[in-house]
mmCIF file of C-alpha atoms and ligand atoms in Angstrom:
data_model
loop_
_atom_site.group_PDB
_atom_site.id
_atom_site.type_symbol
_atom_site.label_atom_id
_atom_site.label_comp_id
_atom_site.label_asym_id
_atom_site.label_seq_id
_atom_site.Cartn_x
_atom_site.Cartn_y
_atom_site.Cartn_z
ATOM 1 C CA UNK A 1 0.000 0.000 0.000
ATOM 2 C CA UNK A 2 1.438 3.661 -1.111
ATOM 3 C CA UNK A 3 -0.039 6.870 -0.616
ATOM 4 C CA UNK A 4 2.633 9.492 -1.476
ATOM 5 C CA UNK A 5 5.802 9.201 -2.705
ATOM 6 C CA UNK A 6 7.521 9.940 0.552
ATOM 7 C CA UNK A 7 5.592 7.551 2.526
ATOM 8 C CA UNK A 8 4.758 4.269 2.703
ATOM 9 C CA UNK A 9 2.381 2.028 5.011
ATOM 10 C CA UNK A 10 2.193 -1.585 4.960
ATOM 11 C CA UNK A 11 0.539 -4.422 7.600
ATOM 12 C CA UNK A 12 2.682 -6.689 9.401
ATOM 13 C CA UNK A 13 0.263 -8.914 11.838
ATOM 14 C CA UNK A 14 -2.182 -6.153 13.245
ATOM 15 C CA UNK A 15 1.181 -3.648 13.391
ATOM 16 C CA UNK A 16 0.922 -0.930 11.024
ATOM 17 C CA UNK A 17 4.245 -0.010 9.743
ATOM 18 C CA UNK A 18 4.520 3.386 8.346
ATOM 19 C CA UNK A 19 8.132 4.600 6.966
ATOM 20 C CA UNK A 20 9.063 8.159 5.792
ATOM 21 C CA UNK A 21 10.986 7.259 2.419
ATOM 22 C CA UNK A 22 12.318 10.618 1.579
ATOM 23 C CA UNK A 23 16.124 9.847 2.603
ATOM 24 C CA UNK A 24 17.523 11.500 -0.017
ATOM 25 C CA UNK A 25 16.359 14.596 1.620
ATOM 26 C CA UNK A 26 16.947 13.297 5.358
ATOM 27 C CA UNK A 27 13.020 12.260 5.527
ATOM 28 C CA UNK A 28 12.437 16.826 5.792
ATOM 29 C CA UNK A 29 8.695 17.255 6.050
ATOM 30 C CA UNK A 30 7.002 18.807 3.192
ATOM 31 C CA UNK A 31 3.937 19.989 3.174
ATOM 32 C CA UNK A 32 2.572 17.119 1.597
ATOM 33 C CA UNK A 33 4.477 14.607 3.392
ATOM 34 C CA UNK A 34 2.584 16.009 7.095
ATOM 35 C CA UNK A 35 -0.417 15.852 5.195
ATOM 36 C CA UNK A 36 0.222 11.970 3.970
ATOM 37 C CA UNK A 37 0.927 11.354 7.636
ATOM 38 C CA UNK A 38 -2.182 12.715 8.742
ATOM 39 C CA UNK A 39 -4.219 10.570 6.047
ATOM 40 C CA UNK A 40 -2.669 7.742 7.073
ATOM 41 C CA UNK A 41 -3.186 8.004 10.578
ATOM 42 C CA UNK A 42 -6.906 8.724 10.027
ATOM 43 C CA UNK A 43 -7.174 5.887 8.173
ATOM 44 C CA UNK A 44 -5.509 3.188 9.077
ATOM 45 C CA UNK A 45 -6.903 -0.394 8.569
ATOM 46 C CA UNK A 46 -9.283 -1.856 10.570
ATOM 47 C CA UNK A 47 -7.264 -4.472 11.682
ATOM 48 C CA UNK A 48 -4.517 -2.535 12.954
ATOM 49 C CA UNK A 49 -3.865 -2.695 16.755
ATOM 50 C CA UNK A 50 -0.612 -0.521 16.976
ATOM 51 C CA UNK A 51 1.657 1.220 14.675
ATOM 52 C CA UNK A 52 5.160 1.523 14.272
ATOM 53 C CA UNK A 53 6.715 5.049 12.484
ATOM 54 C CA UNK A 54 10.371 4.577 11.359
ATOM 55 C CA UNK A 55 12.417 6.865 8.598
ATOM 56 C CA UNK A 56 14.221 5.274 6.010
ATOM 57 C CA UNK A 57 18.011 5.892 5.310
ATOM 58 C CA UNK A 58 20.455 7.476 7.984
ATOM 59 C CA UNK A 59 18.119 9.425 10.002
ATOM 60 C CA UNK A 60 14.848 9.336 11.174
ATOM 61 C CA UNK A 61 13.903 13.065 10.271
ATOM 62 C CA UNK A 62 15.587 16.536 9.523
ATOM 63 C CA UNK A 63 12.008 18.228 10.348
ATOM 64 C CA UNK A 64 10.298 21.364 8.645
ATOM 65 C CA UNK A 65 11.421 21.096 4.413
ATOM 66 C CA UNK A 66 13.507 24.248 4.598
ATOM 67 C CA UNK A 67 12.963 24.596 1.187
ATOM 68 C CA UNK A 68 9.203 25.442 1.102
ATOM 69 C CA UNK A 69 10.061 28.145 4.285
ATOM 70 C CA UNK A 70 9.242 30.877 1.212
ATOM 71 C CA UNK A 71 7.964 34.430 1.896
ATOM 72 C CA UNK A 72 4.560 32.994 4.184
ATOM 73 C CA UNK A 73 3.182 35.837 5.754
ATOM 74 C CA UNK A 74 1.788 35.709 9.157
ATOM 75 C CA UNK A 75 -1.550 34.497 7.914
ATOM 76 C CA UNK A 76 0.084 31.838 6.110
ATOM 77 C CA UNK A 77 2.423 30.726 9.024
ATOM 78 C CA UNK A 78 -0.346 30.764 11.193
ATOM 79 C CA UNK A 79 -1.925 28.262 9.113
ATOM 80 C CA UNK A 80 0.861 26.287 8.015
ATOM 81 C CA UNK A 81 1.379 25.641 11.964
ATOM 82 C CA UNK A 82 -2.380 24.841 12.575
ATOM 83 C CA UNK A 83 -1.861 22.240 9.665
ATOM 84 C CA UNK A 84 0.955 20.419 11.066
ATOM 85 C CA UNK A 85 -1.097 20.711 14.744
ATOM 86 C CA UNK A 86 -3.759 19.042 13.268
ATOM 87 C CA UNK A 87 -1.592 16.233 11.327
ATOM 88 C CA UNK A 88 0.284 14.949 14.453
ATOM 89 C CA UNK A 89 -3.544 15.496 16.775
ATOM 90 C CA UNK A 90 -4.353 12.539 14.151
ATOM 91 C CA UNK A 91 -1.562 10.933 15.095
ATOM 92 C CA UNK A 92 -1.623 10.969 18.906
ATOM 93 C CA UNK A 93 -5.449 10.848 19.429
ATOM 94 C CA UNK A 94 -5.863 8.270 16.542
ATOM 95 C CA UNK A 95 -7.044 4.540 16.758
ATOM 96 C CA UNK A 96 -4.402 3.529 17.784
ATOM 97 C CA UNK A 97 -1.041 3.546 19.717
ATOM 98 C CA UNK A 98 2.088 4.699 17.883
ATOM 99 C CA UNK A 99 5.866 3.710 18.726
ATOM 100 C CA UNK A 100 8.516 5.688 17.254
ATOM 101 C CA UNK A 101 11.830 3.748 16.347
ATOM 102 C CA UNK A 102 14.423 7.022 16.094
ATOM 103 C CA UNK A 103 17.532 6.329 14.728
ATOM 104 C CA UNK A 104 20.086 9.591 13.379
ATOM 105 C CA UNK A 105 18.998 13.155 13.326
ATOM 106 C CA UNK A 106 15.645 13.417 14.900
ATOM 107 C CA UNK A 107 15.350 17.317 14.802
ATOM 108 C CA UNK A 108 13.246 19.943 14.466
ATOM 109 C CA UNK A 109 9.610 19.353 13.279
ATOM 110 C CA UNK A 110 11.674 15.617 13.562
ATOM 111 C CA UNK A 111 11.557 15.807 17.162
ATOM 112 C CA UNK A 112 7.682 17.363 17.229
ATOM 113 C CA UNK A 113 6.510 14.549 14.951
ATOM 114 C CA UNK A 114 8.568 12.028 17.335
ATOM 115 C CA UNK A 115 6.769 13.590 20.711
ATOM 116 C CA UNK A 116 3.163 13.077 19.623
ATOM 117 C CA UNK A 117 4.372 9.160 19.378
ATOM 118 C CA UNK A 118 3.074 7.435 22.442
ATOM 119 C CA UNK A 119 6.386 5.820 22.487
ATOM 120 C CA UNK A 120 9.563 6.548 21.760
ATOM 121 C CA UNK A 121 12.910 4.005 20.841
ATOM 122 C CA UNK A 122 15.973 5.518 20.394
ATOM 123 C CA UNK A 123 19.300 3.598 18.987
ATOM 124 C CA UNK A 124 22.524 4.672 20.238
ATOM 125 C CA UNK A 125 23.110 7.041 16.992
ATOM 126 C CA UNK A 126 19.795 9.041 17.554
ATOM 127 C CA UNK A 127 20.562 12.634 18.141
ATOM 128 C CA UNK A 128 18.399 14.860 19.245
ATOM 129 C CA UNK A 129 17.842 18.957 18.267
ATOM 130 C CA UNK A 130 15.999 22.104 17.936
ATOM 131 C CA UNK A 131 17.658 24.430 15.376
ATOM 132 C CA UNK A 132 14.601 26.310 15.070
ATOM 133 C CA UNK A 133 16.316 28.394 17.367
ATOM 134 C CA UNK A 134 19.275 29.278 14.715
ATOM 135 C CA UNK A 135 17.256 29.263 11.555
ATOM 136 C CA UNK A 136 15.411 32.182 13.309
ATOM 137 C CA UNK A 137 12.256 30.770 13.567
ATOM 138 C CA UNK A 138 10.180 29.153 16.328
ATOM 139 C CA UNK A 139 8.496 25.077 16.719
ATOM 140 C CA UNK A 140 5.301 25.375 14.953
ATOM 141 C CA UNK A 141 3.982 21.599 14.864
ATOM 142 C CA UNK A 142 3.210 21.397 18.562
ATOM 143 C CA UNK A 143 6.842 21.143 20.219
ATOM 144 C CA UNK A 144 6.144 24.014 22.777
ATOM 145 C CA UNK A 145 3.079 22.267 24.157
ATOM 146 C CA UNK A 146 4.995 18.323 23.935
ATOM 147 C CA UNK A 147 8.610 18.915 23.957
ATOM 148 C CA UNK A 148 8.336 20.180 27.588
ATOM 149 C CA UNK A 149 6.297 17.476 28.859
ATOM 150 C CA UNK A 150 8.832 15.039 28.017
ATOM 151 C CA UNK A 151 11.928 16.742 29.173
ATOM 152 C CA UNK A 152 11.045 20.469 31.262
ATOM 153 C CA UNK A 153 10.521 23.665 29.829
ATOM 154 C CA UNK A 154 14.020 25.117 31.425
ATOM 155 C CA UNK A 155 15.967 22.266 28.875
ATOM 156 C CA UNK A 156 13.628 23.322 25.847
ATOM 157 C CA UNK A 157 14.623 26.841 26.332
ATOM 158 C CA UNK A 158 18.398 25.670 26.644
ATOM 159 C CA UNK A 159 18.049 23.624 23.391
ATOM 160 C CA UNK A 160 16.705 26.880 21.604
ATOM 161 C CA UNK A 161 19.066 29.635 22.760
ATOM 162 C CA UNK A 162 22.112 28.040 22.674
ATOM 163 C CA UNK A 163 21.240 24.618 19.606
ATOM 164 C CA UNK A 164 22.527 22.255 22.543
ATOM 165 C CA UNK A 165 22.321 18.815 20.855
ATOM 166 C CA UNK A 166 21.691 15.932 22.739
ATOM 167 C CA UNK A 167 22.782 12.173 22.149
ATOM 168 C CA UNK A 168 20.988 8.930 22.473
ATOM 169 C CA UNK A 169 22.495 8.631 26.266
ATOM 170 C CA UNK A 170 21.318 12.255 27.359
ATOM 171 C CA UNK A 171 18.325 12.108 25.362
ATOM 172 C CA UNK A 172 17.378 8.663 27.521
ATOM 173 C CA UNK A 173 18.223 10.235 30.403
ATOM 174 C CA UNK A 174 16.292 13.614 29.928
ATOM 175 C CA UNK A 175 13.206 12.038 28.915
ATOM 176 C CA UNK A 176 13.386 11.990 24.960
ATOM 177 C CA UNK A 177 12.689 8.435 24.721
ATOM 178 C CA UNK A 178 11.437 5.445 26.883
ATOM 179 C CA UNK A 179 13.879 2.837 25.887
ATOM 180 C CA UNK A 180 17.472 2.947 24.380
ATOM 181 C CA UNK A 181 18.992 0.260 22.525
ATOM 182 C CA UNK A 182 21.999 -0.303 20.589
ATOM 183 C CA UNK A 183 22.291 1.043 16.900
ATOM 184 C CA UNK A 184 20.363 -0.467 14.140
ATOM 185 C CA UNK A 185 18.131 -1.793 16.517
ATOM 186 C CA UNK A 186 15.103 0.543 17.373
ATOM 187 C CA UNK A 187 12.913 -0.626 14.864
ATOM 188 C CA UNK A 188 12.921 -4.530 16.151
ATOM 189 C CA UNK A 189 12.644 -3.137 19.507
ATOM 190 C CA UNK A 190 9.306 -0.640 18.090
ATOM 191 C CA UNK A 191 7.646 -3.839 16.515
ATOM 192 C CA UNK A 192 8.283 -6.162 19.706
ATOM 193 C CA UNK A 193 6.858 -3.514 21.843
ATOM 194 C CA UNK A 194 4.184 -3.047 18.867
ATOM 195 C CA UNK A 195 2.775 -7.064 18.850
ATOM 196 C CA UNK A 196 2.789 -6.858 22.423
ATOM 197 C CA UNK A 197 0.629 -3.257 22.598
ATOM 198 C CA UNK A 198 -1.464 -5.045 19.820
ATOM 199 C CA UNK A 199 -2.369 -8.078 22.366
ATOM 200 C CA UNK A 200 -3.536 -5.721 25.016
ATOM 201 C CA UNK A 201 -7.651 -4.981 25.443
ATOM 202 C CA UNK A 202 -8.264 -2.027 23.066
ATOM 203 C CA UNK A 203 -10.151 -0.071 25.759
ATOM 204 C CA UNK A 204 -7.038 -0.141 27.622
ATOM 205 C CA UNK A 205 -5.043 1.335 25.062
ATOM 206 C CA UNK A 206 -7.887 3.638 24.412
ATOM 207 C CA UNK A 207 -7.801 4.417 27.786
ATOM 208 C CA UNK A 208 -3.745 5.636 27.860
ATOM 209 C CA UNK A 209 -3.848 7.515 24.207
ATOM 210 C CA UNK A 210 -6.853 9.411 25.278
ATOM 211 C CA UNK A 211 -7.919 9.823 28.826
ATOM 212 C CA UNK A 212 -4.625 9.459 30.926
ATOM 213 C CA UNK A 213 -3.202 12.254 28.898
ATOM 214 C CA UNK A 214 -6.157 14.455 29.073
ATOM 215 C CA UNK A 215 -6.533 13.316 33.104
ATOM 216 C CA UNK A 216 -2.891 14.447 33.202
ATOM 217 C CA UNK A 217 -4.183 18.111 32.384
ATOM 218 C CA UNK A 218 -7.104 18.344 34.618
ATOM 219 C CA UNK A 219 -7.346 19.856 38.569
ATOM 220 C CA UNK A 220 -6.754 16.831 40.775
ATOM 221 C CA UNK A 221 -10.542 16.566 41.638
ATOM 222 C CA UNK A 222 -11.769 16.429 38.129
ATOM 223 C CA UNK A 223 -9.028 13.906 37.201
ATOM 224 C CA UNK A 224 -9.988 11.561 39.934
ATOM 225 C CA UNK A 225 -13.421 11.694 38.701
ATOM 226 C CA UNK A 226 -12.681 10.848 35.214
ATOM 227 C CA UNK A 227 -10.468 8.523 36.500
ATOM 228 C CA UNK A 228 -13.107 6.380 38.099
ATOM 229 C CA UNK A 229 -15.686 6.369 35.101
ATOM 230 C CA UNK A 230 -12.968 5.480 32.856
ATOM 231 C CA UNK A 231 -11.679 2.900 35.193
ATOM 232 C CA UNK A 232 -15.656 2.024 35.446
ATOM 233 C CA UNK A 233 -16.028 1.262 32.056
ATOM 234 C CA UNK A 234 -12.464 -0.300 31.290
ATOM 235 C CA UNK A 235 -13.451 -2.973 33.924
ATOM 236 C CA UNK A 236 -16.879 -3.530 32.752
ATOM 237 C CA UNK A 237 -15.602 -4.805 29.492
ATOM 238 C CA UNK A 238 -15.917 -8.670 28.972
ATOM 239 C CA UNK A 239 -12.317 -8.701 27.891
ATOM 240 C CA UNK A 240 -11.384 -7.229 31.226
ATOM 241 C CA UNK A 241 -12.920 -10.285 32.749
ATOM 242 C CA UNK A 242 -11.981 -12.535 30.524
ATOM 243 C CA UNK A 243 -8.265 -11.582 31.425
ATOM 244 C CA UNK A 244 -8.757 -11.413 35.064
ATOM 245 C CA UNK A 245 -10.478 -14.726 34.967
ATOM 246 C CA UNK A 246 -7.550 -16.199 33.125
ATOM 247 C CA UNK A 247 -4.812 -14.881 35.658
ATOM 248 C CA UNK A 248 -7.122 -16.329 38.733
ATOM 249 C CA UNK A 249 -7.187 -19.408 36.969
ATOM 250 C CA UNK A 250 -2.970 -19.626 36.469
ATOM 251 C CA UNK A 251 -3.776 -19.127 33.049
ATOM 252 C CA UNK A 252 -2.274 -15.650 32.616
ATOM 253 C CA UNK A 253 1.451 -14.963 32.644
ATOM 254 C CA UNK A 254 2.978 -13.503 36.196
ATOM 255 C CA UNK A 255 4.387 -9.752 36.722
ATOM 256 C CA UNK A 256 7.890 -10.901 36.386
ATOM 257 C CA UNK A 257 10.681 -9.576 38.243
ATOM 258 C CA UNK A 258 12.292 -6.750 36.432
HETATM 259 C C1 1HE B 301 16.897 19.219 3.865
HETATM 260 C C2 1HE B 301 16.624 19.282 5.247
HETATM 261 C C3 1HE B 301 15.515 20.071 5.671
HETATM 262 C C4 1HE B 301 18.355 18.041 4.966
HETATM 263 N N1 1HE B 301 14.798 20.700 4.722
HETATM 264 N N2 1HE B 301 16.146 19.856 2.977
HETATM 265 N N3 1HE B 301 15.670 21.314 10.272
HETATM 266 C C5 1HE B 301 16.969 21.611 10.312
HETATM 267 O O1 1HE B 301 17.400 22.734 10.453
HETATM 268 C C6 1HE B 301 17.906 20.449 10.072
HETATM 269 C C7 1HE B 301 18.610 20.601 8.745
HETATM 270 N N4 1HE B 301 19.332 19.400 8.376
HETATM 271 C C8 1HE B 301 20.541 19.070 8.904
HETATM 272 O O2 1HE B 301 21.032 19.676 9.827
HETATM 273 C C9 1HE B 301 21.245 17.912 8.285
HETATM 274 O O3 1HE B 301 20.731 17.726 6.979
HETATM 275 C C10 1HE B 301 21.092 16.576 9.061
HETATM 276 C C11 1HE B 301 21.905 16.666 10.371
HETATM 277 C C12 1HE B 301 19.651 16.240 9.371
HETATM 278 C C13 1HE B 301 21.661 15.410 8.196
HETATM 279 O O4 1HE B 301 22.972 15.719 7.771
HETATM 280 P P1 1HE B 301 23.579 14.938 6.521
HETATM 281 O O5 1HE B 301 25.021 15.387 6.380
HETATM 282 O O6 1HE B 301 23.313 13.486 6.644
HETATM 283 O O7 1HE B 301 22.729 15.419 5.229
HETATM 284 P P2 1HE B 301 22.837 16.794 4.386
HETATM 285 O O8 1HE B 301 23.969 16.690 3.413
HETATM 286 O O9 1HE B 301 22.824 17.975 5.269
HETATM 287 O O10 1HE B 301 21.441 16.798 3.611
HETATM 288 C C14 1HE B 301 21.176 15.915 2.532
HETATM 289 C C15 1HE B 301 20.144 16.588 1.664
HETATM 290 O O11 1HE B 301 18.934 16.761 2.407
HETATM 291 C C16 1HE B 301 20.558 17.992 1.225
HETATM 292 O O12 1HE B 301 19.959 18.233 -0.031
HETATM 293 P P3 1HE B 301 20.820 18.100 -1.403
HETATM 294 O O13 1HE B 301 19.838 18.428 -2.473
HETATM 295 O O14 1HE B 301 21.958 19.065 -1.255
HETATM 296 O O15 1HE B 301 21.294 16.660 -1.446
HETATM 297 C C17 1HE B 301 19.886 18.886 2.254
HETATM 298 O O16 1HE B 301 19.653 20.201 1.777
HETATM 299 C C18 1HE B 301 18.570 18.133 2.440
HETATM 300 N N5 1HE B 301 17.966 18.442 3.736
HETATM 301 N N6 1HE B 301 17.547 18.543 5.897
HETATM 302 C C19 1HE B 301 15.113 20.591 3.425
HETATM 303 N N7 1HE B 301 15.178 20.167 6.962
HETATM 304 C C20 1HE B 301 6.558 22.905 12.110
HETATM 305 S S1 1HE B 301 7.840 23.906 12.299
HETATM 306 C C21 1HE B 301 9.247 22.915 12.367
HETATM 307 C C22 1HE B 301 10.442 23.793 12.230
HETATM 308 C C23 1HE B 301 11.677 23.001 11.915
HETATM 309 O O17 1HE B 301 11.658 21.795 11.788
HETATM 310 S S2 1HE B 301 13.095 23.903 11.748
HETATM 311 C C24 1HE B 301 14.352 22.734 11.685
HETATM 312 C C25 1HE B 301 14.611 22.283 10.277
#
């Protein structure tokens, strides 16, 4: 299955795999590249559990296209920005759960696509950036509101002032990414992680793509209310009892000692 040039989607089990295959040009969001990846992620097939994003070639993505930064006015920014905000909402509030296997430069819009992934993998040659901050211009696909959930607002800043780079080490240990592995091997560790996302009860995973985050937000009081109807209606699913049943029974595999 194709859908662009610069983008490609195929099914492996119920794991969507979709590649940016624009290496030639670092996998750079154009225009019409963030608007494939927002028609993929709305529609994805049916059977699809989890998705994996990966880039093709050295890097996983050089962000914005620098090449289409013409003269936009501030109208025109101000929409170009809302588009890519509404690509990677797709993304993160779509069907289903997406793991991003980073690998090389992941800069940039690179690094706002990569933070609306509910999961991040990084290989040891993953390198993380935020030249916006040199090119004279400012995130515009959602980093301000992302970036500094994942590692502060005070390191953000940092990484825009002064271009600090971080590597796959300091990027682990600041929050970039959930798990770290050794190059060329992100992408086995995304689809691993991927089956076994795939084989949880999908009102689970709906649960932690779209209330946890939105919970997260919310005065204490309000989140511990929708808390408990989600939990209420998580529970009451026959899956839910189905697996419950099945662990009671010493059918259902133990919490095993990290
Ligand atoms: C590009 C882009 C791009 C590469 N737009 N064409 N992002 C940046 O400021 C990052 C800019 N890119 C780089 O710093 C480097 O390219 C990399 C570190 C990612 C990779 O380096 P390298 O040596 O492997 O590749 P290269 O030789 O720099 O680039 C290969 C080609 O890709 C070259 O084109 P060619 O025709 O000369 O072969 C580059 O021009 C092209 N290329 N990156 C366009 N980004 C929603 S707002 C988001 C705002 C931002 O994302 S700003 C940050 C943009």
């Amino acid at each position: 299955m194709k859908t662009c040039e610069d983008i490609q989607i195929e099914m492996n089990g119920p794991v969507a795999v979709v590649r940016l295959t624009r290496p030639n040009k670092r996998n750079a969001l154009s225009d019409g590249l963030i608007l494939a990846l927002r028609d993929v992620f709305s529609s994805l097939p049916d059977t699809a559990r989890a998705a994996v994003l990966t880039g093709e070639g050295e890097h996983f993505c050089a962000g914005l296209d620098l090449s289409e930064l013409k003269e936009r006015d501030a109208g025109q920014g101000l929409h170009h920005s809302r588009m890519w905000h509404a690509a990677l909402e797709t993304l993160q509030h779509g069907p289903v759960p997406v793991i991003a296997a980073l690998h090389g430069a992941v800069v940039g819009g690179g690094l706002e696509l990569a933070s609306a992934c509910h999961i991040r993998v990084a290989d040891a040659s993953t390198f993380y950036a935020l030249p916006e901050g040199s090119r004279g211009i400012f995130v515009g696909g959602g980093g301000s509101v992302r970036i500094p959930k994942l590692i502060g607002v005070a390191r953000m800043t940092d990484m825009m002032l002064t271009g600090r780079v971080y590597n796959a080490e300091d990027g682990d240990r600041v929050g970039f990414a959930q798990y770290l592995v050794p190059a060329g091997e992100a992408f086995g560790k995304a689809m691993e992680l991927a089956q076994r996302i795939a084989g949880n009860a999908p009102l689970t995973n709906y649960a932690l793509m779209h209330a946890l985050p939105r919970i997260a937000e919310q005065p204490a009081d309000q989140g511990f209310f929708t808390e408990a109807l989600m939990a209420a209606i998580a529970q009451a699913a026959p899956d839910a009892k189905e697996r419950v049943r099945a662990f009671l029974e010493g059918k259902a595999a133990k919490v095993q000692r990290a």
